[in-house]
Amino acid sequence: MSGVSGEESSSVCIDPHSELGQVTNELHDLHTTSSNDSNSNSINAKSKDGFLSSVSKFLGSDIMNSHMHVPLWVMEPTTQLMRMAECLEFAGLLNAVCLTSRDDHVRRNSLIAAFVVSAFVHTTKRTGKPFVPVLGETFEYTSTKENYTFYAEQVSVAPSVAVSYVKGDAGWDFTECVDVSAHYYGNTIDVSSLGSRRLRIFDQQDETLPPEIISWNLPTAIAGNLVVGGSFLDHCGPVIITNHTTGYVIRLDFRRMGWLNAGYGEVSGMLLNPDNKPCVRYVGKWFEKLDMVALDVETGKDVGECETLWKVEADEYKVDGDPWNLKPFTYELLGIDPKTKEMQGPERTAVEMCVEKLGYDGCDEVNLPPPTDGRFRRDVMYLALRDNKKAAASRAELESKHRERAKHRQSRDKSSAEAEHSHRDGADDDGKRYFCEKKSEEITETIEKYASLVKNPLPKGPLQPQAIAARAVKCRESGEVMEEFECRSLGSDPMSISRKSFYEILHNYWDSTRKHTTTGSYTPFF
């Protein structure tokens, strides 16, 4: 998804009266907007008091799936789909897993543990709320540094569910379903995950070997001191990383911050072998690093040197003058230079990429991001460029437009057979669905069992991690066929517990919507 030079793009001829031309002109206005409007950046005291008063009625309830309107000063210039992409910043750790010998279980699983912990570093001091994607909104990102491609889509708005698929060139893929509940308690908000994560590591030397399948839960996220005191974001609780193929299990504990920031960010844990004996211990902080020390399996004592698996430099991992505590990688996803506040880079914006690629060497067929890509959202881009007035107006316009679309969908007189056929084909009412939703009695049974796994990471029963791994090995050796729910628990499809659904990416449909031959066929979604 790389762009072309400014000299090449300047020769592109776009009809200013076409839809793409109008969008390009508006983007140009966005570029030249001054970001020094102090009035637009100031928070109205009455607005803040009014908002805090209005949310009091949601005390103790799940505000994630409520229809509460959040003012702009609470927001940050990202979307939930971009937040999902931020977790892949240190995907190089997964590339390192693929380069490590398949027999070196300790090293491979330790690198996976480091990747899981690294996914939280971008949340450091981030208490701003990301924009909720509209139904059918997508986000696509290709990393030329770590060599992976990320796809995500908002597949439901009530409840809010987003799904992603990531393909790494080194030999791995990753799926995630973001399905959360957020309960408001006056001065804090507790966010719990009801979704799933599946990582598959393929053997590049012997493709006949089955991939290693790893899954894990997420700790509880706590946004504190929202009304009184300095706001903060913390992660606390157990995280169980299960290698369903080898039987290794990693138990991590994210310590809850105490008085005077005691223990903030601390993470500790152990790697257990298939015999349930600890062979490695971990210690670190989720916003800084993760270290490992080898243990004697019989005595449980340290036998090796402390090795750092992953680390970030705090001084290099911040953006000067940023009011939301966004990280450099976040600005890369937005396509904005954090210093000059100008659009640039291979991921600068969907519109600029369209203009450049449509004129690149006169190609008849070009790959474009879908028109549903989140980089088309002017409310997010205006806020990132510090123009709150235009951001608020764009947000109101977008919400109004998609409310009308929702009413139009509800008013359609479709038979149940037609609706079912559309659902099977992976298309929603607007014909924009890149992840197909699956439902069946077997899937419902599987998710009910998985729900117990989320509540109790190591329960007794069919989904006990070591039992599943041992069962899989036994079936491969004997040729026995596993039960449907057992296979599903080892599968790669992301699942939403609240919707009791699995999702599968439709690669062909996604690719077809990215290919356009004329500017007239590129219809803006936002």
Coordinates of C-alpha atoms in Angstrom, one line a residue:
M1 CA 0.0 0.0 0.0
S2 CA 2.8 2.3 -0.7
G3 CA 2.2 5.6 -2.5
V4 CA 4.1 7.4 -5.2
S5 CA 6.1 10.6 -5.2
G6 CA 4.5 14.1 -5.1
E7 CA 5.8 14.7 -8.7
E8 CA 4.0 11.7 -10.0
S9 CA 0.8 12.4 -8.1
S10 CA 0.7 16.1 -9.3
S11 CA 0.0 15.0 -12.9
V12 CA -3.2 13.1 -12.0
C13 CA -6.2 14.7 -13.6
I14 CA -9.4 14.5 -11.3
D15 CA -12.7 15.9 -12.4
P16 CA -13.4 18.5 -9.6
H17 CA -17.2 17.9 -10.0
S18 CA -17.0 14.1 -9.6
E19 CA -17.5 12.5 -6.2
L20 CA -13.8 11.7 -5.9
G21 CA -12.9 15.2 -6.9
Q22 CA -15.2 16.7 -4.2
V23 CA -13.7 14.4 -1.6
T24 CA -10.2 15.4 -2.7
N25 CA -11.1 19.1 -2.5
E26 CA -12.4 18.6 1.0
L27 CA -9.3 16.8 2.0
H28 CA -7.2 19.7 0.6
D29 CA -9.2 22.0 2.9
L30 CA -8.5 19.7 5.8
H31 CA -4.7 19.9 5.0
T32 CA -4.7 23.7 5.0
T33 CA -6.9 24.2 8.1
S34 CA -5.1 26.1 10.9
S35 CA -4.6 24.1 14.1
N36 CA -4.0 27.0 16.3
D37 CA -7.7 27.9 17.1
S38 CA -7.5 28.1 20.9
N39 CA -11.3 28.6 21.2
S40 CA -12.0 25.3 19.4
N41 CA -9.6 23.4 21.7
S42 CA -10.8 24.8 25.0
I43 CA -13.3 22.7 27.0
N44 CA -16.4 24.5 28.0
A45 CA -16.9 24.1 31.8
K46 CA -20.6 24.0 31.5
S47 CA -20.4 21.3 28.8
K48 CA -18.2 19.2 31.1
D49 CA -20.5 19.6 34.1
G50 CA -23.5 18.8 32.0
F51 CA -21.9 15.6 30.6
L52 CA -20.9 14.3 34.0
S53 CA -24.4 15.0 35.2
S54 CA -26.0 13.1 32.3
V55 CA -23.9 10.0 32.7
S56 CA -24.8 9.6 36.4
K57 CA -28.0 7.7 35.3
F58 CA -25.7 5.0 33.8
L59 CA -24.1 4.3 37.1
G60 CA -23.3 0.5 37.3
S61 CA -24.6 -0.2 33.8
D62 CA -22.9 -1.3 30.6
I63 CA -22.2 2.0 28.8
M64 CA -20.5 0.4 25.9
N65 CA -23.7 -0.7 24.4
S66 CA -25.8 2.2 25.5
H67 CA -26.9 5.2 23.3
M68 CA -25.0 7.7 25.4
H69 CA -23.7 10.6 23.4
V70 CA -20.0 11.4 24.3
P71 CA -18.8 15.0 23.8
L72 CA -15.8 15.6 21.6
W73 CA -13.5 16.6 24.4
V74 CA -13.7 13.1 25.7
M75 CA -12.6 11.6 22.4
E76 CA -9.2 11.0 20.8
P77 CA -8.6 10.9 17.0
T78 CA -8.6 7.2 16.6
T79 CA -11.3 4.5 16.0
Q80 CA -11.7 1.1 17.6
L81 CA -10.4 -0.5 14.4
M82 CA -7.2 1.6 14.6
R83 CA -6.8 0.6 18.2
M84 CA -6.9 -3.0 17.1
A85 CA -4.2 -2.3 14.6
E86 CA -2.0 -0.7 17.3
C87 CA -1.7 -4.0 19.1
L88 CA 0.3 -5.3 16.1
E89 CA 3.1 -2.7 16.5
F90 CA 5.5 -5.3 17.8
A91 CA 4.5 -8.1 15.4
G92 CA 8.2 -8.6 14.8
L93 CA 8.1 -10.9 17.9
L94 CA 5.8 -13.2 16.0
N95 CA 8.2 -13.2 13.1
A96 CA 10.9 -14.2 15.6
V97 CA 8.7 -17.2 16.7
C98 CA 8.6 -18.4 13.1
L99 CA 12.4 -18.3 12.9
T100 CA 12.8 -20.2 16.1
S101 CA 13.1 -24.0 15.9
R102 CA 9.8 -25.8 16.4
D103 CA 11.4 -28.0 19.0
D104 CA 12.4 -25.0 21.2
H105 CA 9.0 -24.7 23.0
V106 CA 10.4 -22.5 25.8
R107 CA 11.7 -19.8 23.4
R108 CA 8.7 -19.8 21.1
N109 CA 6.1 -19.6 23.9
S110 CA 8.2 -16.9 25.6
L111 CA 8.2 -14.7 22.5
I112 CA 4.4 -15.2 22.2
A113 CA 4.1 -14.0 25.9
A114 CA 6.2 -10.9 25.0
F115 CA 3.9 -10.2 22.1
V116 CA 0.8 -10.5 24.3
V117 CA 2.2 -8.0 26.8
S118 CA 3.5 -5.6 24.1
A119 CA -0.1 -5.2 22.9
F120 CA -0.8 -3.0 25.9
V121 CA 2.0 -0.5 25.6
H122 CA 0.1 1.8 23.3
T123 CA -2.6 2.3 26.0
T124 CA -0.1 4.1 28.4
K125 CA -1.8 7.2 29.8
R126 CA -4.5 6.9 27.1
T127 CA -7.9 7.7 28.7
G128 CA -9.5 9.3 25.6
K129 CA -12.3 7.4 24.0
P130 CA -11.8 6.2 20.4
F131 CA -14.6 6.9 17.9
V132 CA -17.0 4.0 17.5
P133 CA -16.9 2.8 13.9
V134 CA -20.2 2.8 11.9
L135 CA -21.6 -0.5 10.7
G136 CA -19.5 -1.7 7.7
E137 CA -16.6 0.6 8.4
T138 CA -13.2 -1.0 7.7
F139 CA -9.5 -0.4 8.3
E140 CA -6.6 -1.9 6.3
Y141 CA -2.9 -1.5 7.0
T142 CA 0.2 -3.1 5.5
S143 CA 3.4 -3.0 7.4
T144 CA 6.5 -2.9 5.2
K145 CA 8.7 -3.1 8.3
E146 CA 7.2 -6.3 9.9
N147 CA 5.7 -7.7 6.7
Y148 CA 2.1 -8.2 7.6
T149 CA -1.3 -7.0 6.4
F150 CA -4.1 -6.1 8.8
Y151 CA -7.9 -6.2 7.9
A152 CA -10.7 -5.1 10.3
E153 CA -14.4 -4.4 10.0
Q154 CA -17.2 -3.3 12.3
V155 CA -19.7 -6.1 12.0
S156 CA -22.2 -5.0 14.6
V157 CA -23.2 -1.8 16.4
A158 CA -25.7 -3.2 19.0
P159 CA -23.7 -4.8 20.6
S160 CA -20.6 -3.2 19.3
V161 CA -18.4 -5.9 17.7
A162 CA -15.3 -5.5 15.5
V163 CA -13.4 -8.3 13.9
S164 CA -9.8 -8.4 12.5
Y165 CA -7.6 -10.7 10.5
V166 CA -3.8 -10.4 10.2
K167 CA -1.6 -12.3 7.8
G168 CA 2.2 -12.3 8.4
D169 CA 4.5 -13.2 5.6
A170 CA 6.9 -15.0 8.0
G171 CA 4.3 -17.8 8.5
W172 CA 1.6 -16.7 11.0
D173 CA -1.9 -15.4 11.1
F174 CA -4.0 -13.8 13.8
T175 CA -7.7 -13.2 14.3
E176 CA -9.4 -11.2 17.0
C177 CA -13.0 -10.3 17.9
V178 CA -13.4 -7.2 20.0
D179 CA -16.6 -7.6 21.9
V180 CA -16.5 -5.7 25.3
S181 CA -18.6 -4.6 28.1
A182 CA -17.8 -1.3 30.0
H183 CA -19.4 -0.6 33.3
Y184 CA -19.4 2.9 34.8
Y185 CA -18.9 3.4 38.5
G186 CA -18.8 7.1 39.0
N187 CA -15.1 7.8 39.0
T188 CA -14.0 4.7 37.1
I189 CA -14.9 2.6 34.1
D190 CA -14.2 -1.2 34.1
V191 CA -13.8 -2.7 30.6
S192 CA -14.0 -6.5 30.2
S193 CA -13.5 -8.5 27.0
L194 CA -16.1 -11.0 25.7
G195 CA -14.2 -11.6 22.4
S196 CA -11.5 -14.0 21.4
R197 CA -8.0 -14.1 20.0
R198 CA -6.5 -16.9 17.9
L199 CA -2.9 -17.1 16.7
R200 CA -1.6 -19.7 14.3
I201 CA 2.1 -20.4 13.7
F202 CA 2.8 -22.4 10.5
D203 CA 5.8 -24.6 9.9
Q204 CA 7.7 -23.1 6.9
Q205 CA 9.9 -26.1 6.5
D206 CA 7.2 -28.8 6.5
E207 CA 3.8 -27.6 5.4
T208 CA 2.3 -31.0 6.2
L209 CA 2.7 -30.3 9.9
P210 CA -0.4 -28.8 11.6
P211 CA 0.1 -25.2 12.8
E212 CA 0.5 -24.3 16.5
I213 CA -2.7 -22.7 17.7
I214 CA -2.5 -20.3 20.6
S215 CA -5.4 -18.4 22.3
W216 CA -5.6 -16.1 25.3
N217 CA -7.9 -13.9 27.3
L218 CA -7.4 -10.2 28.2
P219 CA -7.2 -8.6 31.6
T220 CA -9.7 -6.1 32.9
A221 CA -8.9 -2.5 31.8
I222 CA -9.7 0.3 34.3
A223 CA -10.0 4.0 33.4
G224 CA -9.7 5.7 36.8
N225 CA -10.0 9.2 38.3
L226 CA -12.3 10.3 35.5
V227 CA -13.9 13.0 37.7
V228 CA -11.6 13.6 40.6
G229 CA -7.8 13.4 40.5
G230 CA -5.4 12.7 37.6
S231 CA -7.0 10.2 35.1
F232 CA -5.1 7.0 34.4
L233 CA -5.5 3.7 32.6
D234 CA -4.6 0.4 34.2
H235 CA -4.8 -3.3 33.3
C236 CA -5.3 -5.9 36.0
G237 CA -6.1 -9.6 36.4
P238 CA -5.0 -13.0 35.1
V239 CA -4.1 -13.7 31.5
I240 CA -3.9 -17.4 30.4
I241 CA -2.0 -18.0 27.1
T242 CA -2.7 -21.6 25.9
N243 CA -0.8 -23.4 23.3
H244 CA -3.4 -25.9 22.2
T245 CA -0.9 -27.8 20.0
T246 CA 1.9 -28.5 22.5
G247 CA 0.2 -28.3 25.8
Y248 CA 2.3 -25.4 27.2
V249 CA 0.4 -22.8 29.2
I250 CA 1.6 -19.3 30.3
R251 CA 0.0 -17.8 33.3
L252 CA 0.5 -14.0 33.6
D253 CA -0.8 -11.8 36.4
F254 CA -1.3 -8.1 35.7
R255 CA -1.0 -6.4 39.0
R256 CA -3.6 -3.8 40.0
M257 CA -2.2 -0.4 40.8
G258 CA -2.2 0.4 44.6
W259 CA -2.0 3.6 46.6
L260 CA 0.5 6.2 45.3
N261 CA 0.9 4.3 42.0
A262 CA 2.3 1.3 43.8
G263 CA 2.9 -1.7 41.5
Y264 CA 1.6 0.2 38.4
G265 CA 2.1 -1.8 35.2
E266 CA 3.8 -4.8 36.9
V267 CA 3.4 -8.1 35.2
S268 CA 4.6 -11.5 36.5
G269 CA 4.0 -15.1 35.5
M270 CA 5.2 -18.6 34.6
L271 CA 5.5 -20.9 31.7
L272 CA 4.1 -24.4 32.5
N273 CA 5.1 -27.5 30.5
P274 CA 2.6 -30.2 29.5
D275 CA 3.2 -31.8 32.9
N276 CA 2.1 -28.6 34.6
K277 CA 5.5 -27.8 36.0
P278 CA 7.0 -24.3 35.8
C279 CA 10.0 -24.0 33.5
V280 CA 10.3 -20.2 33.1
R281 CA 9.3 -17.2 35.1
Y282 CA 8.5 -13.8 33.7
V283 CA 8.7 -10.3 35.2
G284 CA 8.2 -6.9 33.7
K285 CA 5.9 -4.0 33.1
W286 CA 3.3 -3.9 30.3
F287 CA 4.3 -0.4 29.3
E288 CA 8.0 -1.0 29.3
K289 CA 9.4 -4.6 28.9
L290 CA 9.2 -8.3 29.7
D291 CA 12.1 -10.4 31.1
M292 CA 12.4 -14.2 31.4
V293 CA 14.5 -16.4 33.7
A294 CA 14.8 -20.2 33.1
L295 CA 13.8 -22.4 36.1
D296 CA 14.8 -25.9 37.2
V297 CA 11.8 -28.0 36.5
E298 CA 12.3 -30.2 39.6
T299 CA 13.2 -27.5 42.2
G300 CA 11.6 -24.4 40.7
K301 CA 14.7 -22.4 41.3
D302 CA 16.4 -20.0 38.8
V303 CA 19.0 -21.6 36.7
G304 CA 19.7 -19.1 34.0
E305 CA 20.5 -15.4 33.4
C306 CA 17.7 -12.8 33.1
E307 CA 17.0 -12.2 29.5
T308 CA 14.9 -9.3 28.1
L309 CA 12.4 -10.5 25.5
W310 CA 10.9 -7.1 24.6
K311 CA 11.6 -3.5 25.6
V312 CA 10.6 0.0 24.5
E313 CA 12.6 3.2 25.2
A314 CA 10.3 5.6 27.0
D315 CA 12.0 8.7 25.7
E316 CA 11.6 7.5 22.1
Y317 CA 8.0 6.3 22.5
K318 CA 6.2 9.6 22.9
V319 CA 5.1 12.5 20.8
D320 CA 5.9 16.0 22.0
G321 CA 2.9 18.3 22.3
D322 CA 0.4 15.5 21.8
P323 CA -2.7 16.1 24.1
W324 CA -4.0 12.5 23.9
N325 CA -0.8 10.6 24.6
L326 CA -0.9 9.0 21.1
K327 CA 2.2 7.0 20.1
P328 CA 4.3 7.5 17.0
F329 CA 2.8 4.3 15.5
T330 CA -0.7 5.7 16.0
Y331 CA 0.2 8.7 13.9
E332 CA 1.6 6.4 11.3
L333 CA -1.7 4.6 11.1
L334 CA -3.5 8.0 10.7
G335 CA -1.0 9.0 8.1
I336 CA 0.0 12.2 9.9
D337 CA 3.4 13.5 10.7
P338 CA 3.3 14.1 14.4
K339 CA 5.7 17.1 14.2
T340 CA 4.3 19.0 11.2
K341 CA 0.7 17.8 11.5
E342 CA 0.8 17.2 7.8
M343 CA -0.5 14.2 5.9
Q344 CA 2.4 12.0 4.6
G345 CA 3.8 8.5 4.4
P346 CA 2.5 5.4 2.6
E347 CA -0.6 5.3 4.8
R348 CA -1.3 9.0 4.7
T349 CA -5.0 8.9 3.8
A350 CA -7.3 6.7 1.7
V351 CA -8.2 9.6 -0.6
E352 CA -4.7 10.6 -1.4
M353 CA -3.8 7.0 -2.1
C354 CA -6.7 6.8 -4.5
V355 CA -5.5 10.0 -6.3
E356 CA -2.0 8.8 -6.5
K357 CA -2.7 5.2 -7.5
L358 CA -5.3 6.1 -10.1
G359 CA -2.7 8.1 -12.0
Y360 CA 0.3 5.8 -11.3
D361 CA 1.9 4.9 -14.7
G362 CA -1.6 4.9 -16.3
C363 CA -2.5 1.5 -14.8
D364 CA -5.9 0.2 -15.9
E365 CA -6.4 -1.8 -12.8
V366 CA -5.2 -0.7 -9.4
N367 CA -5.7 -1.8 -5.8
L368 CA -7.4 0.7 -3.6
P369 CA -8.5 0.5 0.0
P370 CA -12.3 -0.1 0.3
P371 CA -14.4 3.0 0.3
T372 CA -15.4 2.0 3.8
D373 CA -11.8 2.6 5.1
G374 CA -11.6 4.6 8.3
R375 CA -9.2 7.1 6.8
F376 CA -12.1 8.6 4.9
R377 CA -13.6 9.8 8.3
R378 CA -13.2 13.6 8.4
D379 CA -14.2 13.9 12.0
V380 CA -11.2 11.8 13.1
M381 CA -8.8 13.6 10.8
Y382 CA -10.0 17.1 11.8
L383 CA -9.6 16.2 15.5
A384 CA -6.1 14.9 14.8
L385 CA -5.3 18.2 13.2
R386 CA -6.7 20.1 16.3
D387 CA -9.7 21.6 14.5
N388 CA -12.4 20.7 16.9
K389 CA -15.1 22.9 15.3
K390 CA -14.9 21.0 11.9
A391 CA -14.5 17.7 13.7
A392 CA -17.7 18.2 15.6
A393 CA -19.6 19.3 12.5
S394 CA -18.2 16.3 10.5
R395 CA -19.1 13.9 13.3
A396 CA -22.7 15.2 13.5
E397 CA -23.0 14.9 9.7
L398 CA -21.7 11.3 9.7
E399 CA -24.0 10.2 12.6
S400 CA -27.0 11.7 10.8
K401 CA -26.1 10.0 7.6
H402 CA -25.8 6.6 9.1
R403 CA -28.9 6.9 11.3
E404 CA -30.8 7.4 8.0
R405 CA -29.1 4.3 6.6
A406 CA -30.1 2.3 9.7
K407 CA -33.7 3.4 9.4
H408 CA -33.6 2.5 5.7
R409 CA -32.3 -1.0 6.6
Q410 CA -35.0 -1.5 9.2
S411 CA -37.8 -0.4 6.8
R412 CA -36.9 -2.9 4.1
D413 CA -39.5 -5.5 3.6
K414 CA -37.4 -8.6 3.2
S415 CA -38.5 -12.2 3.7
S416 CA -36.6 -14.3 6.2
A417 CA -35.3 -16.5 3.3
E418 CA -33.8 -13.5 1.5
A419 CA -32.2 -12.2 4.7
E420 CA -30.8 -15.6 5.4
H421 CA -29.4 -15.9 1.9
S422 CA -27.8 -12.4 2.1
H423 CA -26.3 -13.4 5.5
R424 CA -24.8 -16.6 4.1
D425 CA -23.2 -14.7 1.2
G426 CA -21.5 -12.5 3.7
A427 CA -23.2 -9.2 2.6
D428 CA -25.1 -6.9 4.9
D429 CA -28.1 -4.8 3.9
D430 CA -25.7 -2.3 2.2
G431 CA -23.8 -5.0 0.4
K432 CA -20.7 -4.2 2.5
R433 CA -19.6 -7.2 4.6
Y434 CA -16.1 -8.5 4.5
F435 CA -16.4 -10.9 7.4
C436 CA -19.1 -13.6 7.2
E437 CA -21.1 -14.3 10.3
K438 CA -21.7 -17.9 11.1
K439 CA -24.3 -19.3 13.5
S440 CA -25.4 -22.9 14.3
E441 CA -26.4 -25.0 17.3
E442 CA -22.8 -26.5 17.4
I443 CA -21.4 -23.0 17.5
T444 CA -23.7 -21.9 20.2
E445 CA -22.6 -24.8 22.3
T446 CA -19.0 -24.0 21.7
I447 CA -19.3 -20.4 22.7
E448 CA -21.2 -21.3 25.8
K449 CA -18.2 -23.5 26.8
Y450 CA -15.8 -20.7 25.8
A451 CA -17.8 -18.3 27.9
S452 CA -16.9 -20.4 31.0
L453 CA -13.3 -20.3 29.9
V454 CA -13.3 -16.5 30.0
K455 CA -14.9 -16.4 33.4
N456 CA -12.6 -19.1 34.8
P457 CA -9.5 -19.3 32.6
L458 CA -8.7 -22.9 33.7
P459 CA -12.0 -24.7 34.3
K460 CA -12.6 -28.4 34.7
G461 CA -14.3 -29.7 31.6
P462 CA -13.9 -30.2 27.8
L463 CA -12.2 -26.8 27.3
Q464 CA -9.5 -27.4 29.9
P465 CA -6.3 -26.3 27.9
Q466 CA -4.0 -29.2 28.7
A467 CA -6.9 -31.7 28.1
I468 CA -7.7 -30.1 24.7
A469 CA -4.0 -30.2 23.7
A470 CA -3.6 -33.8 24.8
R471 CA -6.8 -34.8 23.1
A472 CA -5.6 -33.2 19.8
V473 CA -2.3 -35.1 20.0
K474 CA -4.1 -38.4 20.7
C475 CA -6.5 -37.9 17.8
R476 CA -3.7 -37.1 15.4
E477 CA -1.8 -40.3 16.4
S478 CA -4.9 -42.6 16.3
G479 CA -6.7 -41.0 13.4
E480 CA -9.7 -40.4 15.6
V481 CA -12.0 -37.6 14.6
M482 CA -12.5 -34.9 17.3
E483 CA -16.0 -33.6 18.3
E484 CA -17.3 -30.5 16.6
F485 CA -17.0 -28.3 19.7
E486 CA -13.4 -29.5 20.2
C487 CA -12.4 -28.6 16.7
R488 CA -14.0 -25.2 17.0
S489 CA -12.1 -24.5 20.2
L490 CA -8.9 -25.1 18.2
G491 CA -10.1 -23.2 15.2
S492 CA -8.9 -19.8 13.9
D493 CA -12.2 -18.0 13.5
P494 CA -12.7 -15.1 15.9
M495 CA -15.9 -15.4 18.0
S496 CA -18.2 -13.0 19.7
I497 CA -19.8 -14.4 22.9
S498 CA -22.4 -11.7 23.2
R499 CA -23.7 -12.5 19.6
K500 CA -22.8 -16.2 19.9
S501 CA -21.2 -16.0 16.4
F502 CA -18.1 -16.9 14.6
Y503 CA -16.7 -14.7 11.8
E504 CA -14.7 -15.7 8.7
I505 CA -12.9 -13.2 6.4
L506 CA -14.0 -13.3 2.7
H507 CA -10.7 -12.6 1.0
N508 CA -12.2 -12.7 -2.5
Y509 CA -14.9 -10.2 -1.7
W510 CA -12.5 -7.9 0.1
D511 CA -10.1 -7.9 -2.9
S512 CA -12.9 -7.3 -5.4
T513 CA -14.0 -4.1 -3.6
R514 CA -10.4 -2.8 -3.7
K515 CA -10.1 -2.9 -7.4
H516 CA -11.5 0.0 -9.5
T517 CA -10.8 1.0 -13.0
T518 CA -12.4 4.5 -13.1
T519 CA -12.8 7.3 -10.6
G520 CA -16.6 7.1 -11.1
S521 CA -16.8 3.6 -9.5
Y522 CA -15.2 4.8 -6.3
T523 CA -18.2 5.9 -4.2
P524 CA -17.5 7.5 -0.8
F525 CA -19.0 5.6 2.2
F526 CA -18.8 8.3 4.8

